[in-house]
Coordinates of C-alpha atoms in Angstrom, one line a residue:
Q880 CA 24.0 2.7 -18.7
N881 CA 20.9 3.9 -16.5
Q882 CA 21.5 2.6 -13.0
G883 CA 17.3 2.6 -12.7
S884 CA 14.9 -0.7 -11.7
P885 CA 15.7 -3.4 -14.8
P886 CA 12.9 -3.8 -17.2
P887 CA 9.9 -6.6 -15.6
G888 CA 10.8 -10.1 -15.7
T889 CA 14.1 -9.6 -16.9
F890 CA 16.4 -11.7 -14.5
I891 CA 18.8 -10.3 -12.1
P892 CA 21.8 -12.0 -11.1
D893 CA 21.8 -12.6 -7.4
N894 CA 25.2 -10.6 -6.9
A895 CA 24.3 -8.0 -9.2
P896 CA 24.1 -4.6 -7.5
L897 CA 20.6 -3.9 -6.3
P898 CA 18.8 -0.2 -7.2
E899 CA 18.7 2.2 -3.9
P900 CA 15.4 1.8 -2.3
P901 CA 13.6 5.0 -2.6
D902 CA 13.3 7.4 0.1
L903 CA 10.1 6.4 2.2
E904 CA 8.5 8.9 5.1
Q905 CA 7.1 7.0 8.3
D906 CA 3.8 6.9 7.1
H907 CA 4.9 4.8 3.8
T908 CA 6.9 2.6 5.6
R909 CA 4.0 2.1 8.4
L910 CA 1.3 0.9 5.5
L911 CA 3.8 -1.2 3.6
Y912 CA 4.2 -3.2 7.1
L913 CA 0.5 -3.4 7.5
I914 CA 0.3 -4.5 3.5
S915 CA 2.8 -7.3 4.5
C916 CA 1.4 -8.7 7.7
Y917 CA -2.5 -9.1 5.6
S918 CA -0.3 -11.0 2.0
S919 CA 1.2 -13.5 2.3
N920 CA 3.3 -15.8 -0.6
K921 CA 3.5 -19.1 0.4
G922 CA 4.2 -22.2 -1.7
G923 CA 4.4 -19.7 -4.5
E924 CA 1.5 -18.5 -4.8
E925 CA 1.0 -14.9 -4.2
S926 CA -1.8 -13.2 -1.5
W927 CA -2.6 -9.4 -1.6
V928 CA -4.8 -7.8 1.0
R929 CA -7.7 -6.2 -1.0
K930 CA -8.5 -2.2 -1.3
V931 CA -11.5 -1.8 0.8
P932 CA -10.4 -3.8 3.8
L933 CA -6.7 -1.9 3.2
M934 CA -8.6 1.3 3.5
V935 CA -10.9 0.0 6.6
L936 CA -7.1 -1.4 8.4
V937 CA -5.7 2.4 7.3
Y938 CA -8.8 4.3 8.9
E939 CA -8.6 1.7 12.1
G940 CA -4.4 3.5 12.4
I941 CA -5.3 6.8 11.4
V942 CA -7.9 6.9 15.0
A943 CA -5.6 4.7 16.8
G944 CA -3.0 7.5 16.3
C945 CA -1.0 5.2 13.6
F946 CA -0.8 7.2 10.7
G947 CA -0.7 10.8 10.6
Y948 CA -3.6 11.4 7.7
D949 CA -6.6 12.4 7.7
Y950 CA -9.9 11.2 6.8
A951 CA -14.0 11.8 5.1
P952 CA -16.5 9.8 4.4
A953 CA -16.6 9.1 0.6
P954 CA -19.0 6.9 -1.1
D955 CA -18.7 3.0 -2.2
I956 CA -20.0 -0.1 -3.8
V957 CA -19.2 -3.3 -1.5
G958 CA -21.3 -6.5 -2.6
G959 CA -23.3 -4.5 -4.9
K960 CA -24.6 -2.0 -2.2
R961 CA -23.7 2.0 -2.4
I962 CA -21.8 2.1 0.8
Y963 CA -20.1 5.7 2.5
L964 CA -16.3 4.7 4.2
N965 CA -14.4 6.9 6.0
I966 CA -11.4 6.9 3.4
S967 CA -7.8 8.7 3.5
Q968 CA -6.9 10.2 0.0
E969 CA -3.4 11.0 1.9
G970 CA -3.7 6.7 2.2
R971 CA -4.8 6.3 -1.0
D972 CA -2.0 8.3 -2.3
D973 CA 0.5 7.0 -0.5
L974 CA -0.3 3.5 -1.8
D975 CA 0.3 4.9 -4.9
D976 CA 3.5 6.4 -5.0
L977 CA 4.6 2.5 -2.9
R978 CA 2.9 0.9 -6.7
E979 CA 5.0 3.5 -8.3
A980 CA 8.2 3.0 -6.1

């Protein structure tokens, strides 16, 4: 039997062994912590940080020396207007890695 993650929506009993967490690099862990600071689950209602504010926070973390990512200006649409944001492709890739985990 496969010891991987159960299918979505499957009930897992409290005493069931959980799959091993994936190996995360330091930047993955810091990104996950950053997301947890700006997300919540109060009263059964989930709230997640949006993409643009998250990318701004990642940029600020790069400038502060918290992340080892590079960044470059990239066009994005915010409020119906095209603007240039300093976006980290490495940060985006790590975010995608965390979604897959």
